[in-house]
Amino acid sequence: MNLSSIRSRLLLVGAVVLLLILPTMVGAQPAGPAADLTSLQAVSARPITVTWDGRTGVPAFVAGQFPSGATARALAADPLSVTRRFLALHRTAFGMTDPLREWTLIRTDVDRLGMTHVRLQQTFQGVPVLGAELLVHFDPTGQWITAINGDYLPGLALETTKPRIEAGTALRIARAALPGSVIQRRPRLVVADGRLEPELAGTRLVWLIELYEHSVPARNMYLIDAQTGQILKSLNQLTTGRNRLTYTAKNTIILPGTLWLTEAGPVPGQSPDADGLNAHQFAGDTYDYFLATHGRDSFDDHGATLIATVHYSQNFQNAFWNGTQMVYGDGFASANDVVAHELTHAVTERTANLTYEFQSGALNESFSDIFGAMVDDEDWLMGEDLPIGAVRSLSNPALFNDPEHLDQYKNTCQDNGGVHTNSGIPNKAAYLLSEAIGRPAASQIFYRSLTYYLTSTSEFNDARAGAIQAAQDLFGADSDEAKETTAAFAAVGLDGVHTPPAPSCDCAASVTLNDRSLFDDAGFAIRTAITLYRTRDQLLSRTPAGQRYVDLYYAHTGQISRLLLKDPTLRRQAAELLRAVVPGLTALLDGAGDQVVVTPGMVRQLEALLDGLTAADQEGKLAKTINAERSQLKLEGLAGLTFEEAWQTLNRSQR
């Protein structure tokens, strides 16, 4: 039995399976729909600044002093109508079609300065547009608008907004891809567009579904095509990295577990250990910090109970927020900055709700690191008290091979698009600002930016603009704090001009499954996709060896997709391999992997696909990876092994 052979075979099966800040209009607008800022310039009482959105070609952030045409009383009585009228008056500035019909109200917040922040949702023919949100900010009098920011998608077009696939059917498809899951958010019909959802092509009507499965653990968001039932996207939103209830899972995966501590202290008859006491104490410390420093009453600002579970699973070296509570593996509640980090994910979810991928996901991680460092204000390390030691540094991200400047940005498909690595860039900006003006002032700026100036799809440019605006709100437009905020972001390469590189993370398996000349049975293609998602979430993600292959898949999936799209022969070979191995993978997932054998035909199909990918990639990274693996193996040695034997041997070989 050749261990290298087994490792390589499963690796490659997994690969298939699985602009400016514009002071008074200096600079160039990116190509895109016309956005005429003349009307805004004409009415602003001070010079306007603009940050453009390279994805949409319209402004992402406009700051100035614009008459709202309303009073504080009128704004409080009907914020949606006041805001819609302003947008209709200046619709050409944002490339909008019909602001009176396109926007609905999400919520209105009044901050401690007396300013009103109106958060809007874009709709298309009455259906919400995923990620398209707008914030309009009014001064305390209600008579002036100081900023407008967010994402608007011009030019949307769909043949119909009537779904062919019912919500219940979409839910069954999603739950089949994550068996044993519970519903976190019931299906919602939304419009999704490739400009904000880069995995999608064009504009699609989709069902948005959120499921949680505790044993993986996974908190998956699914986009199901409302016309075909195809799974367009599966994103694990599990964010890893003073009414309190603290539990122990006793090294099981049952949540919340056995109650150890309440606000009154230990539960009678229970003896919480250091992990339980730490989780309880540090959650209280974090609650006290947000209340005393920012006036925030728990993560929802309405006194929500802080629920935590320690001793989750076995050999689980991590902590996460699952949407309702904090969860810690053994020893991972020992660091107060980690506890604060996880609780800040909860704050983020209830405010900006930053999508957990690419730059918005990196901002999500960064804000958790920033406030972790504000609670543990003795250093700039994250998690130095963990059993594994520190995991990141805000002052020196390079210490952990994380970028600290935009020039070092990692355009990757791994780690949800580099959320734990590219967070080093805004982390460094936060450190520099704190050193310049002190942690207390910096924390006020970042809290205000997070809670009032960001939306779910905000990127680094938006965070910069939001922080500068927050500093101006708090300390004045010409204050040292505002100037230092601008300087801190400039020092890490963020000057408002940056356009993020377009991620190339198309799913290689989807490219094959979407070819109807190869899979004319749409139902079979959906069932195959379900098996592949199950393989990722229920098999590969549960062991170190499997996670390695997930990482390798995301490292190469973009190139594999490009090669498959170019070459119909490669797509045919991939389709043949999928048809051959999916029954074995399904059996393995269902506990019958010892009943299905790797056949000589499967090996020949794998060899043919590997040869084709290597030749097409020439001397690229994918070809080098394939060659490095194949140099140590004899593929014919796989024939005769059951899928269960191959999987178990693989995991033993990686220990």
JSON list of N, CA and C in Angstrom, two decimals, residues 443-471:
[
{"chain": "A", "resi": 443, "resn": "SER", "atom": "N", "xyz": [-9.93, 53.83, 19.68]},
{"chain": "A", "resi": 443, "resn": "SER", "atom": "CA", "xyz": [-11.04, 52.88, 19.85]},
{"chain": "A", "resi": 443, "resn": "SER", "atom": "C", "xyz": [-12.38, 53.53, 19.55]},
{"chain": "A", "resi": 444, "resn": "GLN", "atom": "N", "xyz": [-12.53, 54.81, 19.90]},
{"chain": "A", "resi": 444, "resn": "GLN", "atom": "CA", "xyz": [-13.78, 55.52, 19.60]},
{"chain": "A", "resi": 444, "resn": "GLN", "atom": "C", "xyz": [-13.98, 55.64, 18.09]},
{"chain": "A", "resi": 445, "resn": "ILE", "atom": "N", "xyz": [-12.90, 55.92, 17.39]},
{"chain": "A", "resi": 445, "resn": "ILE", "atom": "CA", "xyz": [-12.98, 56.06, 15.93]},
{"chain": "A", "resi": 445, "resn": "ILE", "atom": "C", "xyz": [-13.36, 54.74, 15.27]},
{"chain": "A", "resi": 446, "resn": "PHE", "atom": "N", "xyz": [-12.70, 53.66, 15.67]},
{"chain": "A", "resi": 446, "resn": "PHE", "atom": "CA", "xyz": [-12.98, 52.37, 15.03]},
{"chain": "A", "resi": 446, "resn": "PHE", "atom": "C", "xyz": [-14.37, 51.84, 15.40]},
{"chain": "A", "resi": 447, "resn": "TYR", "atom": "N", "xyz": [-14.79, 52.09, 16.63]},
{"chain": "A", "resi": 447, "resn": "TYR", "atom": "CA", "xyz": [-16.14, 51.66, 17.01]},
{"chain": "A", "resi": 447, "resn": "TYR", "atom": "C", "xyz": [-17.19, 52.41, 16.19]},
{"chain": "A", "resi": 448, "resn": "ARG", "atom": "N", "xyz": [-17.01, 53.70, 16.04]},
{"chain": "A", "resi": 448, "resn": "ARG", "atom": "CA", "xyz": [-17.98, 54.49, 15.29]},
{"chain": "A", "resi": 448, "resn": "ARG", "atom": "C", "xyz": [-18.00, 54.09, 13.82]},
{"chain": "A", "resi": 449, "resn": "SER", "atom": "N", "xyz": [-16.83, 53.83, 13.27]},
{"chain": "A", "resi": 449, "resn": "SER", "atom": "CA", "xyz": [-16.75, 53.39, 11.88]},
{"chain": "A", "resi": 449, "resn": "SER", "atom": "C", "xyz": [-17.48, 52.07, 11.68]},
{"chain": "A", "resi": 450, "resn": "LEU", "atom": "N", "xyz": [-17.25, 51.11, 12.58]},
{"chain": "A", "resi": 450, "resn": "LEU", "atom": "CA", "xyz": [-17.88, 49.80, 12.47]},
{"chain": "A", "resi": 450, "resn": "LEU", "atom": "C", "xyz": [-19.39, 49.89, 12.58]},
{"chain": "A", "resi": 451, "resn": "THR", "atom": "N", "xyz": [-19.87, 50.62, 13.55]},
{"chain": "A", "resi": 451, "resn": "THR", "atom": "CA", "xyz": [-21.30, 50.58, 13.86]},
{"chain": "A", "resi": 451, "resn": "THR", "atom": "C", "xyz": [-22.15, 51.51, 13.00]},
{"chain": "A", "resi": 452, "resn": "TYR", "atom": "N", "xyz": [-21.55, 52.56, 12.43]},
{"chain": "A", "resi": 452, "resn": "TYR", "atom": "CA", "xyz": [-22.36, 53.54, 11.71]},
{"chain": "A", "resi": 452, "resn": "TYR", "atom": "C", "xyz": [-21.95, 53.77, 10.25]},
{"chain": "A", "resi": 453, "resn": "TYR", "atom": "N", "xyz": [-20.75, 53.32, 9.84]},
{"chain": "A", "resi": 453, "resn": "TYR", "atom": "CA", "xyz": [-20.28, 53.70, 8.51]},
{"chain": "A", "resi": 453, "resn": "TYR", "atom": "C", "xyz": [-19.94, 52.52, 7.59]},
{"chain": "A", "resi": 454, "resn": "LEU", "atom": "N", "xyz": [-20.20, 51.30, 8.02]},
{"chain": "A", "resi": 454, "resn": "LEU", "atom": "CA", "xyz": [-19.89, 50.16, 7.16]},
{"chain": "A", "resi": 454, "resn": "LEU", "atom": "C", "xyz": [-21.14, 49.34, 6.88]},
{"chain": "A", "resi": 455, "resn": "THR", "atom": "N", "xyz": [-21.13, 48.66, 5.73]},
{"chain": "A", "resi": 455, "resn": "THR", "atom": "CA", "xyz": [-22.20, 47.76, 5.35]},
{"chain": "A", "resi": 455, "resn": "THR", "atom": "C", "xyz": [-21.62, 46.36, 5.15]},
{"chain": "A", "resi": 456, "resn": "SER", "atom": "N", "xyz": [-22.47, 45.41, 4.80]},
{"chain": "A", "resi": 456, "resn": "SER", "atom": "CA", "xyz": [-22.03, 44.01, 4.75]},
{"chain": "A", "resi": 456, "resn": "SER", "atom": "C", "xyz": [-20.95, 43.77, 3.71]},
{"chain": "A", "resi": 457, "resn": "THR", "atom": "N", "xyz": [-20.90, 44.56, 2.64]},
{"chain": "A", "resi": 457, "resn": "THR", "atom": "CA", "xyz": [-19.93, 44.33, 1.57]},
{"chain": "A", "resi": 457, "resn": "THR", "atom": "C", "xyz": [-18.83, 45.39, 1.55]},
{"chain": "A", "resi": 458, "resn": "SER", "atom": "N", "xyz": [-18.63, 46.09, 2.65]},
{"chain": "A", "resi": 458, "resn": "SER", "atom": "CA", "xyz": [-17.59, 47.12, 2.71]},
{"chain": "A", "resi": 458, "resn": "SER", "atom": "C", "xyz": [-16.21, 46.52, 2.49]},
{"chain": "A", "resi": 459, "resn": "GLU", "atom": "N", "xyz": [-15.34, 47.31, 1.85]},
{"chain": "A", "resi": 459, "resn": "GLU", "atom": "CA", "xyz": [-13.96, 46.90, 1.59]},
{"chain": "A", "resi": 459, "resn": "GLU", "atom": "C", "xyz": [-13.01, 47.86, 2.30]},
{"chain": "A", "resi": 460, "resn": "PHE", "atom": "N", "xyz": [-11.70, 47.66, 2.08]},
{"chain": "A", "resi": 460, "resn": "PHE", "atom": "CA", "xyz": [-10.71, 48.45, 2.80]},
{"chain": "A", "resi": 460, "resn": "PHE", "atom": "C", "xyz": [-10.89, 49.95, 2.55]},
{"chain": "A", "resi": 461, "resn": "ASN", "atom": "N", "xyz": [-11.17, 50.34, 1.30]},
{"chain": "A", "resi": 461, "resn": "ASN", "atom": "CA", "xyz": [-11.40, 51.76, 1.01]},
{"chain": "A", "resi": 461, "resn": "ASN", "atom": "C", "xyz": [-12.54, 52.32, 1.85]},
{"chain": "A", "resi": 462, "resn": "ASP", "atom": "N", "xyz": [-13.59, 51.53, 2.00]},
{"chain": "A", "resi": 462, "resn": "ASP", "atom": "CA", "xyz": [-14.74, 51.97, 2.78]},
{"chain": "A", "resi": 462, "resn": "ASP", "atom": "C", "xyz": [-14.38, 52.13, 4.25]},
{"chain": "A", "resi": 463, "resn": "ALA", "atom": "N", "xyz": [-13.56, 51.20, 4.76]},
{"chain": "A", "resi": 463, "resn": "ALA", "atom": "CA", "xyz": [-13.14, 51.29, 6.15]},
{"chain": "A", "resi": 463, "resn": "ALA", "atom": "C", "xyz": [-12.31, 52.54, 6.38]},
{"chain": "A", "resi": 464, "resn": "ARG", "atom": "N", "xyz": [-11.46, 52.85, 5.42]},
{"chain": "A", "resi": 464, "resn": "ARG", "atom": "CA", "xyz": [-10.66, 54.08, 5.52]},
{"chain": "A", "resi": 464, "resn": "ARG", "atom": "C", "xyz": [-11.57, 55.31, 5.56]},
{"chain": "A", "resi": 465, "resn": "ALA", "atom": "N", "xyz": [-12.48, 55.39, 4.58]},
{"chain": "A", "resi": 465, "resn": "ALA", "atom": "CA", "xyz": [-13.37, 56.55, 4.51]},
{"chain": "A", "resi": 465, "resn": "ALA", "atom": "C", "xyz": [-14.25, 56.65, 5.76]},
{"chain": "A", "resi": 466, "resn": "GLY", "atom": "N", "xyz": [-14.72, 55.49, 6.24]},
{"chain": "A", "resi": 466, "resn": "GLY", "atom": "CA", "xyz": [-15.56, 55.49, 7.43]},
{"chain": "A", "resi": 466, "resn": "GLY", "atom": "C", "xyz": [-14.81, 55.93, 8.67]},
{"chain": "A", "resi": 467, "resn": "ALA", "atom": "N", "xyz": [-13.55, 55.50, 8.79]},
{"chain": "A", "resi": 467, "resn": "ALA", "atom": "CA", "xyz": [-12.75, 55.91, 9.95]},
{"chain": "A", "resi": 467, "resn": "ALA", "atom": "C", "xyz": [-12.46, 57.40, 9.92]},
{"chain": "A", "resi": 468, "resn": "ILE", "atom": "N", "xyz": [-12.14, 57.93, 8.75]},
{"chain": "A", "resi": 468, "resn": "ILE", "atom": "CA", "xyz": [-11.87, 59.37, 8.63]},
{"chain": "A", "resi": 468, "resn": "ILE", "atom": "C", "xyz": [-13.13, 60.17, 8.98]},
{"chain": "A", "resi": 469, "resn": "GLN", "atom": "N", "xyz": [-14.27, 59.72, 8.46]},
{"chain": "A", "resi": 469, "resn": "GLN", "atom": "CA", "xyz": [-15.52, 60.42, 8.77]},
{"chain": "A", "resi": 469, "resn": "GLN", "atom": "C", "xyz": [-15.84, 60.33, 10.25]},
{"chain": "A", "resi": 470, "resn": "ALA", "atom": "N", "xyz": [-15.60, 59.16, 10.85]},
{"chain": "A", "resi": 470, "resn": "ALA", "atom": "CA", "xyz": [-15.85, 58.99, 12.29]},
{"chain": "A", "resi": 470, "resn": "ALA", "atom": "C", "xyz": [-14.97, 59.93, 13.10]},
{"chain": "A", "resi": 471, "resn": "ALA", "atom": "N", "xyz": [-13.70, 60.05, 12.71]},
{"chain": "A", "resi": 471, "resn": "ALA", "atom": "CA", "xyz": [-12.79, 60.95, 13.41]},
{"chain": "A", "resi": 471, "resn": "ALA", "atom": "C", "xyz": [-13.25, 62.40, 13.28]}
]
